[in-house]
Amino acid sequence: MHLDPFELHRPTTVEEAVGLAHDLAGRTDFVAGGTDLLPNYKMHLNVRPHLIALEDIPELRGRSLARIGAMERLADIESDAALARVYPGLADAVGEVATPLVRSSGTVGGNLLVETRCFFFNQSLFWRSSLGYCLKADGDKCHVVPQKERCYATFSGDVAPVLLVLDAEVEVAGPSGRRRIPLAALYDATGDGIRRLTLAPGELLVAVHLPEGARGRRARYKKLRVRPSYDFPELGVAVAGRWDAGRVASMHLAVGGVETYPRRFDELTAPLEGCALSDTAVRGLAEAVMRKLRPVHNTFLLPDYRRRMVEVYVRRAIAEAREGAAE
Ligand SMILES: Cc1cc2nc3c(=O)[nH]c(=O)nc-3n(C[C@H](O)[C@H](O)[C@H](O)COP(=O)(O)OP(=O)(O)OC[C@H]3O[C@@H](n4cnc5c(N)ncnc54)[C@H](O)[C@@H]3O)c2cc1C
Ligand code: SF4
């Protein structure tokens, strides 16, 4: 597999990057650490002739308890003791991404925007051509759920579920200015699965913002994968909670690695507020989450197994979040 030639642009401000993206519309991608984008280019997946490197833009850097720049490396977040103390779930999730080598280049922005994955997509051009390609790249049908309208590729970023339960917002810059949206609104939950984000063409992720309220929540992240030192999630469960005299003061739960977008389940956790969280209530919540999820057979583990593991991982994540809160 080889990388086709491309022209690399190196803007030094957000405005310059957004302007370039506007001028090169449809012919360019932003590149952060390149750990997701460039392997995909090598497989000839949606390749563009221009790349806009984000490396030289100082505004995309910097991290504090309130703001993490989109270009912050995962390895730097992982080794930040202040962040880990206040947001242990973030430290869990970042430390679970790929390998130390990938984390030393990969960024938090790239992780939130990582391409969705599928057996039939993450393959070489030769492999895909032998099957007639698929909807998500170069073809017109889906091999997982045969039809011609929707892609079921899985959102496989580890960091989004934790940031979702911490109520994170993302700052986005585009040709018409800047906006701040809840992280959940970054993902297209109702579309065709191919357009997986709500970003307009050429919009750039500038930073992740964490509200003050996130600091009192204890979050944890549990990940199911085949090879613990390397693989993408087959399931990722994040839980954040506050407990008051043994009762739930607030609880949020999000799941990634199963559907086309990371999904938060407020409709299931809100009724638990004010309740003592008995083992029966935890099991009931875990089963309800499991019933809502619909994995398809496009990753290594079978859908039925992944669904059953939802229940187990929800229980484990809640137990750990509760333990942390009691400390
Ligand atoms: C062997 C291997 C194993 C992996 N395992 C995991 C895993 O277990 N869990 C996991 O979550 N990921 C995994 N990854 C995927 C990837 O490495 C990480 O998600 C990483 O965080 C991506 O960050 P990056 O900076 O390299 O993104 P890039 O590859 O540079 O970009 C990813 C996408 O985001 C866009 N983008 C990046 N930054 C911005 C921005 N600021 N604004 C707008 N668009 C932007 C790019 O255009 C591209 O579409 C793995 C990758 C490899 C190679
Ligand atoms: S789910 Fe279907 S359309 Fe989507 S990547 Fe897989 S085979 Fe292609």
Coordinates of C-alpha atoms and ligand atoms in Angstrom, one line a residue:
M1 CA 0.0 0.0 0.0
H2 CA 1.4 3.4 -0.9
L3 CA 0.4 7.0 -0.2
D4 CA -0.4 9.0 -3.4
P5 CA 1.3 12.4 -3.6
F6 CA -0.6 15.3 -2.1
E7 CA 0.1 19.0 -1.6
L8 CA 0.6 19.9 2.0
H9 CA -0.4 23.4 3.3
R10 CA 0.8 24.7 6.7
P11 CA -1.3 27.5 8.0
T12 CA -0.4 29.2 11.2
T13 CA -3.8 30.6 12.3
V14 CA -7.3 29.2 12.6
E15 CA -8.6 31.8 10.1
E16 CA -5.9 30.9 7.5
A17 CA -6.7 27.2 7.9
V18 CA -10.5 27.8 7.5
G19 CA -9.9 30.1 4.5
L20 CA -7.7 27.4 2.8
A21 CA -10.4 24.8 3.4
H22 CA -13.0 27.0 1.9
D23 CA -10.8 27.7 -1.2
L24 CA -10.0 24.0 -1.7
A25 CA -13.6 22.8 -0.9
G26 CA -14.1 19.1 -1.8
R27 CA -10.4 18.6 -2.5
T28 CA -8.9 18.7 0.9
D29 CA -8.8 17.3 4.5
F30 CA -7.3 18.6 7.7
V31 CA -4.6 16.5 9.1
A32 CA -3.7 16.5 12.8
G33 CA -1.6 13.5 14.0
G34 CA -2.5 11.6 10.8
T35 CA -2.8 8.3 12.6
D36 CA -6.3 7.7 11.2
L37 CA -6.3 9.7 8.1
L38 CA -3.1 8.6 6.5
P39 CA -3.7 4.8 6.9
N40 CA -7.1 5.4 5.3
Y41 CA -5.4 7.3 2.4
K42 CA -3.0 4.3 2.0
M43 CA -6.1 2.1 1.5
H44 CA -7.3 4.7 -1.1
L45 CA -10.3 5.6 1.1
N46 CA -11.7 9.0 0.1
V47 CA -8.3 10.4 -0.8
R48 CA -7.9 14.2 -1.4
P49 CA -5.1 15.9 -3.3
H50 CA -4.6 18.6 -0.7
L51 CA -3.9 18.3 3.1
I52 CA -4.1 21.2 5.5
A53 CA -1.7 20.4 8.4
L54 CA -2.9 21.8 11.8
E55 CA 0.5 21.3 13.5
D56 CA 1.7 25.0 13.3
I57 CA -1.4 26.6 14.7
P58 CA -0.7 27.7 18.4
E59 CA -4.4 28.3 19.1
L60 CA -5.2 24.6 18.7
R61 CA -2.9 23.8 21.7
G62 CA -3.0 24.2 25.4
R63 CA -4.8 22.3 28.1
S64 CA -6.4 23.1 31.4
L65 CA -9.3 21.8 33.5
A66 CA -11.6 24.0 31.4
R67 CA -10.2 23.7 27.9
I68 CA -8.3 21.2 25.8
G69 CA -7.0 22.4 22.5
A70 CA -7.9 20.1 19.5
M71 CA -4.2 19.5 18.7
E72 CA -3.3 18.3 22.2
R73 CA -1.6 14.9 21.8
L74 CA -3.2 12.0 23.6
A75 CA 0.1 11.0 25.3
D76 CA 0.3 14.5 26.8
I77 CA -3.2 14.3 28.1
E78 CA -2.5 10.8 29.5
S79 CA 0.5 12.0 31.5
D80 CA -1.2 15.2 32.8
A81 CA -1.6 14.4 36.5
A82 CA -4.0 17.4 37.2
L83 CA -6.3 16.3 34.4
A84 CA -6.2 12.6 35.6
R85 CA -7.0 13.6 39.2
V86 CA -10.1 15.6 38.2
Y87 CA -11.2 13.6 35.2
P88 CA -10.1 9.9 35.9
G89 CA -12.5 8.7 33.2
L90 CA -10.7 10.9 30.6
A91 CA -7.4 9.4 31.7
D92 CA -8.9 5.9 31.4
A93 CA -10.2 6.5 27.9
V94 CA -7.1 8.3 26.5
G95 CA -4.8 5.5 27.9
E96 CA -6.9 2.9 26.1
V97 CA -6.5 4.4 22.6
A98 CA -4.4 2.2 20.4
T99 CA -0.7 2.0 21.4
P100 CA 1.8 4.4 23.1
L101 CA 3.3 5.1 19.7
V102 CA -0.1 6.1 18.2
R103 CA -1.0 8.2 21.2
S104 CA 2.3 10.1 20.9
S105 CA 1.0 11.5 17.5
G106 CA -2.7 11.2 17.8
T107 CA -4.7 14.2 19.0
V108 CA -7.9 14.6 20.9
G109 CA -9.5 16.5 18.0
G110 CA -8.6 13.7 15.6
N111 CA -10.0 11.2 18.1
L112 CA -13.4 12.9 18.3
L113 CA -13.5 13.0 14.5
V114 CA -12.0 9.6 13.8
E115 CA -13.5 7.8 10.7
T116 CA -16.1 5.1 11.4
R117 CA -15.0 1.5 10.8
C118 CA -16.2 -1.6 9.2
F119 CA -14.8 -4.9 8.0
F120 CA -15.7 -4.1 4.4
F121 CA -14.3 -0.5 4.5
N122 CA -10.9 -0.7 6.3
Q123 CA -9.3 -2.8 3.6
S124 CA -7.0 -2.3 0.7
L125 CA -8.2 -1.0 -2.7
F126 CA -7.5 -4.5 -4.2
W127 CA -9.6 -6.2 -1.4
R128 CA -12.5 -3.8 -1.8
S129 CA -12.5 -3.9 -5.6
S130 CA -12.8 -7.7 -5.5
L131 CA -16.2 -7.2 -3.7
G132 CA -17.4 -4.3 -5.9
Y133 CA -16.6 -1.6 -3.1
C134 CA -19.4 -0.3 -0.9
L135 CA -21.6 2.7 -0.2
K136 CA -19.1 4.4 2.0
A137 CA -16.4 4.5 -0.6
D138 CA -16.5 4.0 -4.4
G139 CA -19.6 1.7 -4.4
D140 CA -23.4 1.7 -4.2
K141 CA -24.3 -1.1 -1.8
C142 CA -23.8 -2.2 1.7
H143 CA -22.4 -5.6 2.4
V144 CA -23.4 -5.6 6.1
V145 CA -27.1 -4.8 5.7
P146 CA -27.7 -5.2 2.0
Q147 CA -29.5 -2.1 0.7
K148 CA -28.4 1.1 -1.1
E149 CA -29.2 3.9 1.4
R150 CA -27.5 3.6 4.7
C151 CA -24.0 2.8 6.1
Y152 CA -23.7 1.0 9.4
A153 CA -19.9 1.6 10.0
T154 CA -19.1 1.9 13.7
F155 CA -18.0 4.9 15.6
S156 CA -14.8 3.7 17.2
G157 CA -13.3 6.6 19.1
D158 CA -12.5 6.0 22.8
V159 CA -12.6 9.5 24.1
A160 CA -16.0 10.8 23.0
P161 CA -18.2 8.7 25.4
V162 CA -16.3 10.1 28.4
L163 CA -16.5 13.7 27.2
L164 CA -20.2 13.2 26.5
V165 CA -20.9 12.2 30.1
L166 CA -18.9 15.2 31.3
D167 CA -21.1 17.5 29.2
A168 CA -18.2 18.7 27.1
E169 CA -18.8 21.3 24.4
V170 CA -16.7 21.7 21.2
E171 CA -15.6 25.0 19.7
V172 CA -15.8 25.0 15.9
A173 CA -14.5 27.6 13.4
G174 CA -15.8 27.9 9.9
P175 CA -16.0 30.4 7.0
S176 CA -19.0 32.1 8.7
G177 CA -17.4 32.4 12.1
R178 CA -17.2 30.4 15.4
R179 CA -19.7 28.5 17.3
R180 CA -19.8 26.3 20.4
I181 CA -22.0 23.2 20.5
P182 CA -22.5 20.3 22.9
L183 CA -20.3 17.4 21.9
A184 CA -23.4 15.3 21.3
A185 CA -24.5 17.7 18.5
L186 CA -21.2 17.1 16.6
Y187 CA -22.4 13.6 15.6
D188 CA -25.1 13.0 13.1
A189 CA -27.5 10.6 14.8
T190 CA -30.2 10.6 12.1
G191 CA -28.3 10.7 8.8
D192 CA -27.2 8.0 6.3
G193 CA -24.2 6.9 8.4
I194 CA -21.8 8.1 5.7
R195 CA -22.1 11.8 6.6
R196 CA -21.2 11.0 10.2
L197 CA -20.7 14.6 11.5
T198 CA -22.7 17.7 11.6
L199 CA -19.7 19.9 10.7
A200 CA -20.2 22.1 7.6
P201 CA -17.6 21.6 4.8
G202 CA -14.3 23.2 5.9
E203 CA -15.2 23.6 9.5
L204 CA -12.4 23.1 12.0
L205 CA -12.5 21.8 15.5
V206 CA -10.6 24.3 17.7
A207 CA -11.0 23.0 21.3
V208 CA -13.0 21.0 23.8
H209 CA -14.5 22.9 26.7
L210 CA -15.4 21.3 30.0
P211 CA -17.9 23.0 32.2
E212 CA -17.2 23.7 35.9
G213 CA -19.9 21.1 36.8
A214 CA -17.9 18.4 35.2
R215 CA -15.2 18.6 38.0
G216 CA -17.5 17.2 40.7
R217 CA -18.5 14.1 38.6
R218 CA -16.6 10.9 38.9
A219 CA -16.4 9.4 35.4
R220 CA -15.0 6.0 34.4
Y221 CA -14.6 4.3 31.0
K222 CA -14.6 0.6 30.3
K223 CA -13.5 -0.8 26.9
L224 CA -14.0 -4.2 25.3
R225 CA -11.5 -5.1 22.6
V226 CA -9.9 -8.2 21.2
R227 CA -6.2 -7.3 21.8
P228 CA -5.9 -5.1 24.9
S229 CA -2.7 -3.5 23.8
Y230 CA -3.8 -2.3 20.4
D231 CA -7.4 -2.7 19.1
F232 CA -10.2 -0.3 18.5
P233 CA -13.2 -0.6 20.9
E234 CA -15.8 -3.3 20.2
L235 CA -17.7 -1.5 22.9
G236 CA -16.9 1.4 25.2
V237 CA -19.0 2.5 28.2
A238 CA -18.6 5.7 30.1
V239 CA -20.4 6.6 33.3
A240 CA -20.2 9.8 35.3
G241 CA -22.1 10.2 38.6
R242 CA -22.4 12.2 41.8
W243 CA -23.7 10.5 44.9
D244 CA -25.2 12.1 48.0
A245 CA -25.6 10.0 51.1
G246 CA -25.8 6.9 49.1
R247 CA -28.3 8.2 46.6
V248 CA -27.8 9.2 43.0
A249 CA -27.5 13.0 42.8
S250 CA -26.8 12.8 39.0
M251 CA -25.8 10.1 36.5
H252 CA -24.9 10.1 32.9
L253 CA -24.0 7.1 30.7
A254 CA -22.7 7.0 27.1
V255 CA -21.8 4.1 24.8
G256 CA -19.4 4.1 21.9
G257 CA -18.0 1.3 19.6
V258 CA -21.4 -0.1 18.8
E259 CA -23.4 2.2 16.5
T260 CA -22.5 4.9 14.0
Y261 CA -22.2 7.6 16.6
P262 CA -21.5 7.7 20.4
R263 CA -24.8 7.7 22.2
R264 CA -25.8 9.1 25.6
F265 CA -28.8 7.6 27.5
D266 CA -30.3 10.4 29.6
E267 CA -33.8 8.9 29.2
L268 CA -32.6 5.9 31.2
T269 CA -30.4 7.5 33.8
A270 CA -32.6 10.5 34.7
P271 CA -35.2 8.4 36.5
L272 CA -32.5 7.1 38.8
E273 CA -31.8 10.5 40.4
G274 CA -32.7 10.5 44.0
C275 CA -32.7 6.7 44.2
A276 CA -30.4 4.5 46.2
L277 CA -28.7 2.5 43.5
S278 CA -29.4 -1.1 44.4
D279 CA -27.9 -4.0 42.5
T280 CA -31.3 -4.6 41.0
A281 CA -31.5 -1.0 39.7
V282 CA -28.1 -1.2 38.2
R283 CA -29.0 -4.5 36.5
G284 CA -32.2 -3.0 35.2
L285 CA -30.3 0.0 33.8
A286 CA -27.7 -2.2 32.2
E287 CA -30.4 -4.4 30.5
A288 CA -32.3 -1.3 29.3
V289 CA -29.2 0.1 27.6
M290 CA -28.5 -3.3 26.1
R291 CA -32.0 -3.4 24.6
K292 CA -31.6 0.0 23.0
L293 CA -28.4 -0.9 21.1
R294 CA -28.3 -2.6 17.7
P295 CA -24.8 -3.7 16.8
V296 CA -24.4 -5.2 13.3
H297 CA -21.8 -7.7 12.1
N298 CA -19.1 -5.4 10.8
T299 CA -16.4 -5.8 13.5
F300 CA -14.5 -8.7 14.8
L301 CA -16.8 -9.8 17.7
L302 CA -20.3 -11.1 16.9
P303 CA -23.2 -8.6 17.5
D304 CA -24.9 -10.8 20.0
Y305 CA -21.8 -11.1 22.1
R306 CA -21.2 -7.3 22.0
R307 CA -24.8 -6.7 23.1
R308 CA -24.5 -9.1 26.0
M309 CA -21.2 -7.4 27.1
V310 CA -23.1 -4.1 27.2
E311 CA -24.8 -5.3 30.4
V312 CA -21.5 -6.4 31.9
Y313 CA -19.6 -3.3 31.1
V314 CA -22.3 -0.9 32.2
R315 CA -22.3 -2.7 35.6
R316 CA -18.5 -2.5 35.8
A317 CA -18.4 1.2 34.8
I318 CA -21.0 2.1 37.4
A319 CA -19.3 0.2 40.2
E320 CA -16.0 1.9 39.5
A321 CA -17.5 5.4 39.2
R322 CA -19.3 4.8 42.5
E323 CA -16.1 3.6 44.2
G324 CA -14.2 6.6 43.0
A325 CA -16.9 8.9 44.3
A326 CA -16.7 7.4 47.7
E327 CA -13.0 8.0 48.0
Ligands
LIG1 C1 -3.0 0.8 14.9 C2 -4.1 1.8 15.3 C3 -4.9 1.5 16.3 C4 -5.9 2.4 16.7 N1 -6.6 2.2 17.8 C5 -7.5 3.1 18.2 C6 -8.3 2.9 19.4 O1 -8.1 1.8 20.1 N2 -9.1 3.8 19.8 C7 -9.3 5.0 19.1 O2 -10.1 5.8 19.6 N3 -8.6 5.2 18.0 C8 -7.7 4.3 17.5 N4 -7.0 4.6 16.4 C9 -7.3 5.7 15.6 C10 -6.5 7.0 15.8 O3 -5.2 6.7 15.9 C11 -6.9 7.8 17.0 O4 -8.3 8.0 17.0 C12 -6.3 9.2 17.0 O5 -6.7 9.9 18.2 C13 -6.7 10.1 15.8 O6 -6.1 11.4 16.0 P1 -5.2 12.0 14.9 O7 -4.7 13.4 15.4 O8 -4.1 11.1 14.4 O9 -6.2 12.2 13.7 P2 -6.0 12.4 12.1 O10 -5.8 11.0 11.5 O11 -5.1 13.5 11.8 O12 -7.5 12.9 11.7 C14 -8.6 12.1 11.9 C15 -9.8 12.8 11.2 O13 -10.1 14.0 11.9 C16 -10.0 15.1 11.0 N5 -9.4 16.1 11.9 C17 -8.4 16.0 12.8 N6 -8.3 17.1 13.5 C18 -9.2 18.0 13.1 C19 -9.6 19.3 13.6 N7 -9.0 19.9 14.6 N8 -10.7 19.9 12.9 C20 -11.3 19.3 11.9 N9 -11.0 18.0 11.5 C21 -10.0 17.4 12.1 C22 -9.1 14.7 9.9 O14 -9.4 15.4 8.7 C23 -9.5 13.2 9.8 O15 -10.7 13.1 9.0 C24 -6.0 3.7 16.0 C25 -5.2 3.9 14.9 C26 -4.2 3.0 14.5 C27 -3.3 3.3 13.4
SF4_2 S1 -21.6 -0.7 6.8 FE1 -22.0 -1.2 4.6 S2 -21.7 0.8 3.6 FE2 -20.9 1.0 5.6 S3 -18.7 0.7 5.4 FE3 -19.7 -1.3 5.9 S4 -20.2 -2.3 4.0 FE4 -19.7 -0.2 3.6

